[in-house]
XYZ file of C-alpha atoms in Angstrom:
717
model
C 188.418 -250.010 62.336
C 190.704 -247.105 63.163
C 190.921 -243.919 61.134
C 194.388 -244.817 59.943
C 196.224 -248.117 59.717
C 199.808 -248.264 60.979
C 200.379 -251.825 59.783
C 203.393 -250.774 57.674
C 204.899 -248.391 60.219
C 204.775 -250.855 63.111
C 207.351 -253.029 61.332
C 209.864 -250.411 62.485
C 209.143 -251.433 66.066
C 211.290 -254.524 65.441
C 214.432 -252.473 64.799
C 217.358 -253.467 67.003
C 220.261 -251.766 68.752
C 222.197 -249.298 66.606
C 219.629 -249.096 63.799
C 218.112 -245.749 62.840
C 214.445 -245.332 63.639
C 212.589 -242.694 61.608
C 208.966 -241.722 61.949
C 206.363 -239.833 63.920
C 206.489 -238.927 67.600
C 203.685 -241.314 68.534
C 205.451 -244.228 66.856
C 208.648 -243.304 68.720
C 206.763 -243.435 72.035
C 205.580 -246.954 71.218
C 209.117 -248.072 70.345
C 210.422 -246.517 73.562
C 207.831 -248.446 75.605
C 209.042 -251.730 74.103
C 212.707 -250.823 74.646
C 211.931 -250.126 78.302
C 210.454 -253.583 78.934
C 206.887 -252.434 79.491
C 204.687 -255.263 80.754
C 201.228 -253.930 79.970
C 199.621 -250.944 78.253
C 196.077 -249.592 78.357
C 194.380 -246.418 77.276
C 191.498 -244.537 75.763
C 191.651 -242.738 72.429
C 191.334 -238.984 72.028
C 193.218 -236.331 70.039
C 196.114 -235.741 69.908
C 196.959 -239.183 71.332
C 194.413 -241.322 69.419
C 197.013 -242.695 67.033
C 199.020 -244.159 69.908
C 196.122 -246.521 70.619
C 195.892 -247.300 66.894
C 199.626 -248.047 66.715
C 199.368 -250.372 69.709
C 196.341 -252.114 68.197
C 198.273 -252.716 64.974
C 201.295 -253.947 66.977
C 199.591 -256.807 68.793
C 201.730 -259.526 67.202
C 204.918 -257.790 68.334
C 203.459 -257.180 71.790
C 202.465 -260.848 72.071
C 205.974 -261.983 71.148
C 207.362 -259.906 74.014
C 204.684 -260.954 76.499
C 203.189 -257.441 76.673
C 199.493 -257.203 77.509
C 197.558 -254.499 75.602
C 194.039 -253.406 76.425
C 191.761 -250.805 74.852
C 190.243 -249.448 78.045
C 186.579 -248.542 78.528
C 187.549 -245.087 79.814
C 190.477 -243.072 81.101
C 189.557 -244.093 84.641
C 189.784 -247.739 83.576
C 193.183 -247.151 81.985
C 194.560 -245.447 85.100
C 193.117 -248.059 87.447
C 194.845 -250.690 85.294
C 198.174 -249.312 86.549
C 197.347 -250.926 89.894
C 199.296 -253.907 88.531
C 202.438 -251.882 89.265
C 201.522 -251.209 92.909
C 202.668 -254.562 94.340
C 204.588 -256.026 91.400
C 207.812 -254.829 89.713
C 206.057 -254.606 86.344
C 206.293 -251.533 84.171
C 202.897 -250.342 82.987
C 201.697 -247.472 80.809
C 198.349 -245.796 80.225
C 197.491 -243.219 77.589
C 194.632 -240.774 77.098
C 193.687 -237.253 76.078
C 193.884 -234.378 78.517
C 192.213 -232.637 80.224
C 188.972 -234.481 79.701
C 190.896 -237.709 80.237
C 192.568 -236.564 83.434
C 189.184 -235.330 84.663
C 187.704 -238.786 84.218
C 190.813 -240.521 85.569
C 191.300 -238.262 88.598
C 189.773 -240.672 91.141
C 191.951 -243.580 90.048
C 194.940 -241.251 89.689
C 194.572 -240.008 93.260
C 194.413 -243.533 94.668
C 197.317 -244.740 92.538
C 199.467 -241.807 93.657
C 198.517 -242.272 97.296
C 199.597 -245.889 97.626
C 202.518 -245.429 95.255
C 203.994 -247.999 92.889
C 206.693 -250.655 92.929
C 207.047 -251.044 89.180
C 207.308 -248.012 86.928
C 203.919 -246.468 86.083
C 203.820 -244.028 83.148
C 200.737 -242.034 82.128
C 201.099 -240.623 78.609
C 198.793 -237.632 78.311
C 198.027 -235.947 75.002
C 197.883 -232.287 76.000
C 194.998 -230.882 73.950
C 195.405 -227.180 74.634
C 195.106 -224.228 72.286
C 193.086 -222.951 69.369
C 193.121 -226.336 67.657
C 191.623 -228.035 70.690
C 188.163 -229.585 70.777
C 187.728 -229.218 74.537
C 187.792 -226.723 77.382
C 191.082 -224.887 77.823
C 192.746 -226.411 80.863
C 196.158 -227.876 81.672
C 197.344 -231.193 83.063
C 199.692 -229.423 85.468
C 197.050 -229.038 88.172
C 196.406 -232.793 88.262
C 200.101 -233.510 88.724
C 200.297 -231.116 91.669
C 196.991 -232.240 93.179
C 197.881 -235.919 93.316
C 201.657 -235.398 93.472
C 202.671 -237.306 90.389
C 205.719 -236.125 88.480
C 205.102 -234.294 85.192
C 207.485 -234.624 82.237
C 207.271 -232.174 79.317
C 210.027 -233.150 76.846
C 211.444 -231.054 74.042
C 209.548 -231.881 70.816
C 212.097 -234.088 69.054
C 212.323 -237.868 68.873
C 215.510 -238.399 70.952
C 214.065 -236.245 73.768
C 210.701 -238.017 73.621
C 212.319 -241.459 73.793
C 214.582 -240.335 76.646
C 211.535 -239.018 78.508
C 209.855 -242.434 78.297
C 212.998 -244.172 79.546
C 213.569 -241.732 82.404
C 209.849 -241.709 83.174
C 209.922 -245.383 84.143
C 213.185 -245.053 86.052
C 212.006 -241.923 87.881
C 208.781 -243.700 88.819
C 210.674 -246.658 90.240
C 213.254 -244.510 92.030
C 210.550 -242.510 93.816
C 207.706 -245.096 93.962
C 205.494 -242.523 92.263
C 203.471 -242.555 89.014
C 204.861 -240.268 86.304
C 202.844 -238.287 83.782
C 204.384 -237.714 80.341
C 202.789 -234.714 78.651
C 202.955 -234.618 74.846
C 201.370 -231.795 72.885
C 200.026 -231.954 69.329
C 203.357 -230.912 67.804
C 205.175 -233.444 69.942
C 202.830 -236.262 68.941
C 203.162 -235.618 65.229
C 206.726 -234.317 64.897
C 208.883 -236.398 62.535
C 212.526 -237.248 63.088
C 214.912 -240.049 63.934
C 216.788 -241.647 66.819
C 219.119 -244.584 67.360
C 217.064 -247.608 68.354
C 217.751 -250.152 71.067
C 216.662 -253.780 71.314
C 213.147 -254.452 72.558
C 213.129 -255.909 76.052
C 210.823 -258.609 77.346
C 209.458 -257.589 80.770
C 211.342 -259.173 83.661
C 207.960 -260.031 85.150
C 204.871 -260.327 82.973
C 201.308 -260.024 84.202
C 201.029 -263.800 83.764
C 204.014 -264.266 86.110
C 202.364 -261.968 88.652
C 199.182 -264.023 88.602
C 201.187 -267.125 89.420
C 202.933 -265.366 92.319
C 200.409 -263.027 94.004
C 201.708 -260.390 96.402
C 200.176 -257.817 98.728
C 201.408 -255.121 101.056
C 198.859 -253.656 103.438
C 200.882 -250.437 103.641
C 200.273 -249.809 99.913
C 196.469 -250.043 100.176
C 194.639 -246.708 100.434
C 192.877 -247.130 103.756
C 193.437 -245.332 107.078
C 195.861 -245.221 108.766
C 198.017 -246.119 105.731
C 196.569 -243.256 103.657
C 197.802 -240.735 106.238
C 201.247 -242.312 106.112
C 201.165 -242.104 102.309
C 200.797 -238.343 102.539
C 203.789 -238.073 104.842
C 205.789 -240.463 102.649
C 205.165 -238.285 99.609
C 207.010 -235.406 101.261
C 209.609 -237.211 103.342
C 210.691 -239.896 100.858
C 209.179 -239.720 97.390
C 209.718 -236.030 96.629
C 213.390 -235.988 97.730
C 214.006 -239.195 95.769
C 212.469 -237.646 92.658
C 214.478 -234.434 92.933
C 217.651 -236.424 93.488
C 217.005 -238.493 90.350
C 216.223 -235.394 88.266
C 219.438 -233.688 89.375
C 221.681 -236.747 89.009
C 220.482 -237.477 85.503
C 220.219 -233.811 84.494
C 216.735 -234.227 83.069
C 216.425 -230.447 82.812
C 218.795 -228.899 80.279
C 220.666 -225.611 79.978
C 221.730 -224.172 76.622
C 223.657 -221.085 75.592
C 226.451 -219.251 77.300
C 226.429 -216.703 80.084
C 224.529 -213.467 79.937
C 222.523 -210.972 81.926
C 219.198 -212.192 80.611
C 217.854 -215.734 80.378
C 214.753 -217.727 79.520
C 213.221 -220.592 81.518
C 210.614 -222.626 79.649
C 208.514 -225.759 79.619
C 210.241 -228.387 77.494
C 207.353 -228.438 75.049
C 207.891 -224.725 74.357
C 211.532 -225.163 73.292
C 211.005 -225.242 69.515
C 208.824 -222.133 69.630
C 211.341 -220.247 71.751
C 214.245 -221.165 69.450
C 212.256 -220.124 66.387
C 211.471 -216.739 67.968
C 215.141 -216.227 68.858
C 216.115 -217.096 65.275
C 213.743 -214.443 63.965
C 215.286 -211.964 66.402
C 218.790 -212.851 65.200
C 219.743 -214.465 68.531
C 219.916 -218.144 67.479
C 220.795 -220.161 64.397
C 218.993 -223.008 62.660
C 220.893 -225.551 64.782
C 219.613 -224.105 68.044
C 222.840 -222.358 69.046
C 221.703 -219.363 71.050
C 223.231 -216.223 72.529
C 220.553 -216.171 75.237
C 220.973 -218.693 78.089
C 218.058 -221.137 78.178
C 216.928 -223.437 80.990
C 214.594 -226.121 79.651
C 212.248 -227.804 82.110
C 211.778 -231.287 80.717
C 210.337 -231.948 84.192
C 207.817 -229.244 85.082
C 206.783 -230.859 88.375
C 208.525 -231.137 90.746
C 210.726 -228.099 90.175
C 214.357 -228.357 91.270
C 214.858 -225.234 93.362
C 218.670 -225.358 93.481
C 219.005 -225.480 89.695
C 216.512 -222.681 89.095
C 218.012 -220.341 91.685
C 221.504 -221.051 90.332
C 220.407 -220.274 86.758
C 218.940 -216.943 87.872
C 221.866 -216.024 90.172
C 223.901 -214.014 87.633
C 220.958 -212.670 85.645
C 219.389 -209.212 85.688
C 216.134 -210.522 84.182
C 214.625 -213.910 83.435
C 211.592 -214.706 81.273
C 209.285 -217.632 82.138
C 207.662 -219.195 79.064
C 204.709 -221.113 80.511
C 201.750 -221.805 78.244
C 198.289 -221.483 79.741
C 196.973 -220.349 83.077
C 197.230 -220.239 86.036
C 200.958 -219.390 86.054
C 201.974 -222.279 88.324
C 205.679 -222.299 87.428
C 206.053 -218.533 87.553
C 204.460 -218.380 91.007
C 206.643 -221.195 92.294
C 209.833 -219.653 90.894
C 208.914 -216.247 92.302
C 208.571 -217.805 95.744
C 211.922 -219.588 95.393
C 213.732 -216.407 94.348
C 212.123 -214.372 97.133
C 213.219 -216.897 99.755
C 216.724 -216.932 98.272
C 216.913 -213.131 98.447
C 217.520 -212.849 94.710
C 217.177 -209.479 92.997
C 216.585 -210.782 89.483
C 213.642 -209.285 87.583
C 211.145 -212.039 86.797
C 208.985 -211.658 83.683
C 206.336 -214.018 82.346
C 202.635 -213.392 82.137
C 202.695 -209.781 81.083
C 205.025 -209.701 78.123
C 203.402 -213.033 77.257
C 199.627 -213.502 77.485
C 198.116 -215.073 80.591
C 195.973 -217.486 78.573
C 195.902 -218.954 75.093
C 198.216 -220.966 72.895
C 201.779 -219.730 72.489
C 201.920 -219.743 68.698
C 204.887 -218.505 66.665
C 203.645 -214.915 66.504
C 202.853 -214.854 70.226
C 206.342 -216.146 71.046
C 208.009 -213.612 68.742
C 206.035 -210.733 70.190
C 206.567 -211.718 73.842
C 210.246 -212.667 73.644
C 210.911 -209.633 71.463
C 209.322 -207.333 74.056
C 211.358 -208.989 76.827
C 214.644 -208.620 74.941
C 213.987 -204.990 73.999
C 213.278 -204.247 77.643
C 216.135 -206.165 79.264
C 218.637 -207.197 76.580
C 218.425 -204.640 73.785
C 222.214 -204.610 73.409
C 221.992 -208.135 71.959
C 219.578 -207.078 69.231
C 220.404 -205.643 65.829
C 219.593 -201.918 65.490
C 216.656 -202.525 63.165
C 215.111 -204.934 65.704
C 216.037 -202.887 68.760
C 213.443 -200.195 67.953
C 210.195 -200.209 69.919
C 208.004 -203.060 68.883
C 205.661 -202.134 66.072
C 202.471 -204.191 66.203
C 202.171 -206.599 63.336
C 199.355 -205.911 60.885
C 196.111 -207.535 61.955
C 196.265 -210.450 59.530
C 193.363 -212.355 61.043
C 191.110 -209.301 61.133
C 191.751 -208.742 57.427
C 191.074 -212.402 56.675
C 187.810 -212.267 58.614
C 186.629 -209.466 56.312
C 187.307 -211.386 53.112
C 187.054 -215.067 54.022
C 183.767 -216.368 55.422
C 183.829 -218.296 58.687
C 184.011 -222.042 58.311
C 182.621 -223.585 61.490
C 183.115 -227.318 62.058
C 180.438 -229.520 60.597
C 179.467 -233.030 59.651
C 181.380 -234.851 56.931
C 179.883 -235.522 53.522
C 177.303 -238.277 53.846
C 177.440 -238.329 57.653
C 174.578 -240.467 59.001
C 174.144 -238.065 61.915
C 173.027 -235.191 59.681
C 169.548 -236.650 59.000
C 168.983 -237.200 62.735
C 169.163 -233.477 63.356
C 167.219 -232.638 60.214
C 164.459 -234.850 61.617
C 164.734 -233.089 64.986
C 164.228 -229.705 63.318
C 161.222 -231.032 61.415
C 159.710 -232.418 64.629
C 160.199 -229.056 66.308
C 158.455 -227.300 63.441
C 155.325 -229.221 64.359
C 155.640 -229.486 68.141
C 157.569 -226.348 69.025
C 161.054 -225.902 70.471
C 162.403 -228.164 73.205
C 165.340 -228.024 75.586
C 168.066 -230.060 73.909
C 171.188 -231.323 75.684
C 174.222 -232.194 73.556
C 177.170 -234.476 74.222
C 180.812 -234.837 73.268
C 181.345 -236.388 69.845
C 180.589 -235.739 66.185
C 176.934 -235.066 67.008
C 178.068 -231.926 68.846
C 178.312 -230.288 65.409
C 174.512 -230.043 65.563
C 174.952 -226.865 67.615
C 176.318 -225.141 64.477
C 174.331 -223.963 61.443
C 172.168 -225.081 59.774
C 170.717 -227.015 62.733
C 171.601 -224.806 65.730
C 170.398 -227.398 68.218
C 171.683 -228.061 71.706
C 172.140 -225.920 74.796
C 174.799 -227.671 76.881
C 177.706 -230.129 76.823
C 178.740 -231.381 80.243
C 181.080 -234.231 79.418
C 181.572 -237.429 77.476
C 178.470 -239.599 77.807
C 176.749 -237.043 80.043
C 174.319 -235.514 77.539
C 171.216 -237.145 79.046
C 172.537 -236.542 82.569
C 172.821 -232.825 81.804
C 169.094 -232.788 81.015
C 168.112 -234.640 84.190
C 167.169 -231.453 86.072
C 164.442 -230.822 83.487
C 162.297 -233.626 84.849
C 159.421 -231.640 86.240
C 156.020 -233.331 86.663
C 154.452 -229.942 85.955
C 156.152 -229.519 82.582
C 154.151 -229.981 79.397
C 157.211 -230.591 77.259
C 159.919 -233.209 77.389
C 163.615 -232.556 77.072
C 165.648 -234.136 74.282
C 169.217 -235.277 74.820
C 171.840 -236.905 72.649
C 174.684 -239.288 73.392
C 176.997 -241.061 70.957
C 177.784 -244.764 70.986
C 181.352 -244.049 72.152
C 180.113 -241.885 75.024
C 177.366 -244.401 75.757
C 179.860 -247.183 76.495
C 182.426 -244.843 78.076
C 180.180 -243.372 80.736
C 176.628 -242.931 79.465
C 175.126 -246.339 80.225
C 175.277 -245.803 83.985
C 175.610 -242.037 84.383
C 172.930 -241.143 81.843
C 170.668 -244.126 81.049
C 170.828 -245.730 84.497
C 170.373 -242.362 86.158
C 167.291 -241.646 84.009
C 165.734 -245.010 84.885
C 166.422 -244.706 88.610
C 164.996 -241.188 88.813
C 162.048 -241.917 86.508
C 163.079 -239.185 84.093
C 160.504 -238.587 81.389
C 162.783 -237.139 78.733
C 163.724 -238.393 75.277
C 167.241 -239.772 74.775
C 168.722 -240.342 71.318
C 171.718 -242.671 71.139
C 173.652 -241.941 67.945
C 175.104 -245.283 66.847
C 177.583 -245.018 63.969
C 179.282 -248.377 64.679
C 182.562 -246.908 65.978
C 184.025 -244.395 68.350
C 183.995 -242.196 65.285
C 185.019 -238.798 66.675
C 188.294 -240.214 68.024
C 189.290 -241.938 64.790
C 186.948 -244.869 64.208
C 188.082 -247.299 66.889
C 185.927 -250.373 67.548
C 183.667 -250.429 70.607
C 181.331 -253.006 72.137
C 178.530 -252.310 69.645
C 180.716 -252.208 66.507
C 179.319 -254.335 63.694
C 182.779 -255.338 62.466
C 184.548 -258.482 63.601
C 187.645 -257.788 65.683
C 190.123 -260.629 66.184
C 191.240 -259.426 69.613
C 188.088 -257.737 70.966
C 184.468 -258.724 71.558
C 182.106 -256.650 69.373
C 178.516 -256.864 68.046
C 176.831 -256.225 71.416
C 173.592 -254.306 70.628
C 173.078 -251.012 72.403
C 169.356 -251.757 72.647
C 170.031 -254.845 74.769
C 172.113 -252.825 77.217
C 169.426 -250.134 77.443
C 166.676 -252.670 78.101
C 168.911 -254.346 80.646
C 169.100 -251.061 82.546
C 165.307 -251.048 82.814
C 164.151 -248.809 79.970
C 160.728 -249.944 78.686
C 160.218 -247.539 75.761
C 162.990 -248.306 73.256
C 162.940 -247.772 69.493
C 165.691 -248.791 67.070
C 166.059 -247.112 63.692
C 168.477 -249.086 61.544
C 168.815 -246.461 58.790
C 169.114 -242.866 59.959
C 168.905 -241.546 56.378
C 165.159 -242.222 56.475
C 164.348 -238.712 57.676
C 160.606 -239.266 57.699
C 160.876 -242.269 60.010
C 163.312 -240.421 62.268
C 160.948 -237.457 62.502
C 157.902 -239.599 63.230
C 159.731 -241.616 65.887
C 160.852 -238.433 67.629
C 157.289 -237.099 67.537
C 156.036 -240.339 69.039
C 158.593 -240.180 71.834
C 157.733 -236.557 72.605
C 153.968 -237.126 72.692
C 153.443 -240.652 74.047
C 151.502 -241.065 77.301
C 154.039 -243.597 78.589
C 156.150 -242.355 81.471
C 159.853 -242.935 82.067
C 162.778 -242.411 79.729
C 162.143 -242.820 76.013
C 165.256 -243.999 74.172
C 165.777 -243.983 70.402
C 168.835 -245.791 69.039
C 169.599 -244.300 65.621
C 172.039 -246.497 63.670
C 174.010 -246.015 60.468
C 177.679 -246.582 59.781
C 180.111 -243.656 59.918
C 180.491 -242.637 56.271
C 184.213 -241.887 56.586
C 184.950 -245.375 57.862
C 182.672 -246.891 55.262
C 184.386 -245.018 52.432
C 187.852 -245.915 53.738
C 186.855 -249.564 53.814
C 184.971 -249.739 50.513
C 186.893 -247.339 48.254
C 190.063 -249.482 47.956
C 187.970 -252.596 47.334
C 185.952 -250.869 44.606
C 189.085 -249.465 42.989
C 190.645 -252.907 42.956
C 187.494 -254.492 41.509
C 187.308 -251.906 38.715
C 190.973 -252.509 37.868
C 190.200 -256.235 37.645
C 187.389 -255.545 35.181
C 184.516 -256.326 37.534
C 181.172 -254.536 37.238
C 180.790 -251.830 39.897
C 177.910 -249.432 40.464
C 178.455 -246.057 42.136
C 175.365 -244.135 43.167
C 175.298 -240.381 42.716
C 172.569 -237.852 43.306
C 171.858 -234.738 41.314
C 169.457 -231.841 40.986
C 167.468 -231.145 37.834
C 168.047 -227.409 37.443
C 165.006 -227.100 35.194
C 162.789 -228.424 37.989
C 164.461 -226.859 41.050
C 162.651 -223.721 42.174
C 165.454 -222.407 44.373
C 163.491 -223.076 47.563
C 166.669 -224.480 49.204
C 164.768 -226.422 51.878
C 167.216 -229.234 51.156
C 170.078 -227.022 52.355
C 168.387 -225.467 55.345
C 168.031 -228.926 56.861
C 171.194 -230.559 55.551
C 174.371 -228.509 55.469
C 176.177 -231.206 53.453
C 179.441 -229.830 51.993
C 178.655 -231.459 48.646
C 175.318 -229.613 48.383
C 175.781 -226.095 47.061
C 174.108 -223.481 44.868
C 174.431 -222.755 41.181
C 173.564 -219.611 39.245
C 171.815 -220.205 35.927
C 172.357 -218.329 32.683
C 168.583 -217.967 32.325
C 167.824 -214.207 32.653
C 164.299 -215.036 33.814
C 165.559 -216.955 36.874
C 167.368 -214.799 39.397
C 167.481 -217.259 42.302
C 170.304 -219.805 42.342
C 169.288 -223.448 42.260
C 170.632 -226.342 44.307
C 173.548 -228.341 42.901
C 175.514 -231.396 44.025
C 179.246 -231.540 43.377
C 181.515 -234.487 42.629
C 182.231 -235.179 46.316
C 178.770 -236.687 46.779
C 178.920 -240.190 48.254
C 175.333 -241.062 47.367
C 173.856 -241.195 50.861
C 170.594 -239.633 49.629
C 170.129 -237.409 52.665
C 169.487 -234.231 50.668
C 166.629 -235.788 48.743
C 165.224 -237.408 51.884
C 165.268 -234.069 53.686
C 163.668 -232.303 50.763
C 160.912 -234.917 50.589
C 160.338 -234.845 54.350
C 160.227 -231.038 54.479
C 158.509 -230.170 51.176
C 158.008 -232.823 48.536
C 160.725 -232.009 46.019
C 160.839 -233.680 42.581
C 164.102 -232.015 41.507
C 166.401 -234.639 43.041
C 167.347 -237.637 40.958
C 169.527 -240.678 41.476
C 172.111 -241.677 38.889
C 174.032 -244.949 38.914
C 177.510 -244.727 37.377
C 178.485 -248.197 36.129
C 182.121 -249.181 35.653
C 182.860 -252.166 33.402
C 179.221 -252.410 32.219
C 177.841 -255.683 30.931
C 176.027 -256.170 27.642
C 172.681 -255.818 29.395
C 173.831 -252.544 30.976
C 174.742 -251.190 27.546
C 171.435 -252.402 26.070
C 169.316 -250.715 28.759
C 171.430 -247.552 28.592
C 170.920 -247.328 24.834
C 167.201 -248.000 25.182
C 166.824 -245.245 27.782
C 168.733 -242.803 25.619
C 166.449 -243.530 22.630
C 163.283 -243.139 24.709
C 164.509 -239.866 26.212
C 165.476 -238.550 22.783
C 162.063 -239.499 21.411
C 160.239 -237.731 24.224
C 162.402 -234.630 23.819
C 161.668 -234.554 20.090
C 157.969 -235.045 20.762
C 157.974 -232.035 23.141
C 159.964 -229.854 20.719
C 157.266 -230.470 18.098
C 154.755 -228.961 20.527
C 153.046 -232.147 21.594
C 152.331 -232.971 25.254
C 154.176 -235.791 26.982
C 153.430 -237.601 30.244
C 152.986 -235.086 33.080
C 152.297 -232.113 30.759
C 148.915 -230.421 30.660
C 147.544 -229.965 27.159
C 146.695 -226.425 26.180
């Protein structure tokens, strides 16, 4: 069950030649794949490219009609290795995943694919997750393209350019027998626009056709001496063929007239550059610019002739290259030096070496460049020395509290870490290794657990060094169900079994690959008409040789979670101890159930919605429930009672009724202030009868107390 359904949008994929296609960048990529006659597509979800996998999953009927094979791959390495179908056969294939974590995982397969080369077009669509909004380390895909010598496309962020990049990506791959990487940033993935559609094309050869007519070419297999010849072929044949195609089809674009200053940029930076020039009075809203621009829709390989020619009549040129190292700037500097050019090259200096090139960064950097080298083009009021903008973010930091990422309301992972804190209160602190996924939020307050994250599915592996026979404590490590199936089963669980690691491993099972948008995986409880689900994680763990395995079906039972962790940390049994903690992702559950409940209520059916609350007369303001919860729906409330200074706990209307706050309070310090309330829509006669009876009993007891008489639980004077 994906985070978002594209069932309505995918109908646009059937649009034919001449019709206008409107929508999001990711949907345009999917349409472009079908127009190009793609034969098979695979991939692994991950922001900002997750929705592409969701679109493809919702498009299976259309794909089947065209004879296109779609596969949700086990990992990025699996997706890249899948492109081997294009090595010997003239079939166009595409793979998609997040970068750079995806390219890290896929690098082995990518290197082998690039070495042997391809016959059919092979396109790798990489969601470039770089910048302040990223959830990963700050690295670029560019290095992988250069390392393995695959061509890197970076189109301007608009739908016609994106579609053209897909089309040229396949043709460039076929013309040079080389895989092509299409880099799309967050803004590119989610930009909205339109383009003129073409008819979808059935692949000339499907994977079924290939199976009926197997082929092989020993020279394409990565094995000496062929692998040595591959390296020579990359330089003598593939690179010249790629450069020739790029030049003939003018994949890189030049805008603006002549002038003594110019800007060279990655294609993905185009919108930001134009916006900065608009703010400087050097471009209009249609992109018409007074400053010559050279847009690199292909950032690797660089076309030396075009770049040197663009710089030939310039006094100064600015390179807009996001991230570090400055690969393009270094390469261009070398080209200009060899050509004997005297142009002044600016880049990292007026623009920062690292970090995302946001609107303010672009304005500041391009403004500094123009004041230094092209001040005559600027209006007098802009021509003055750059005055630093007021420190907006510093001011905000003084008035707005930090809001670190955290678990969603009702998240079933929250009680797991509450239980871990409770276990540590009794047994002392332990070394805790984290993993990639929602559970990584445990490193933030209020839990502040976890010391390392080494990669997807590698949480337990990152604790493997702490396997000392002399140690009196055991390490604790976490891995999610998505990471478990992606890489963790062998690299973490299998490694722990083989090396007789004595640590405790917690597998967080929330039924989906939740952090990437709720896609189904092998252990999902839902039925999937095209995938095989319902494979228990515990069976896989036992199959790897783990003897001590515990399965907790309801993570919200904090007491049971705590006791199971204590047992794992203190048992005399040696070898890895694995706890599988299962509860459905609350976001996916709410998305599935909320529309059904709304429909049932509208039809007059009886529905019960559970809510939790805090009795402010009973709450002492201890706040143990918050210290071990952190739920956004759990807050504090100041009372009007002058005799009670401390705020009490309160639960707002966003509560989804998971009960975690009360469970935590009971597990930490028995707390009677929490109560459960069932809100009944379309009540029956019996519901109304019992409600009235309760109201009368409560009123009677309240009247009894007001008359000074003790009721149940009171102590008589």
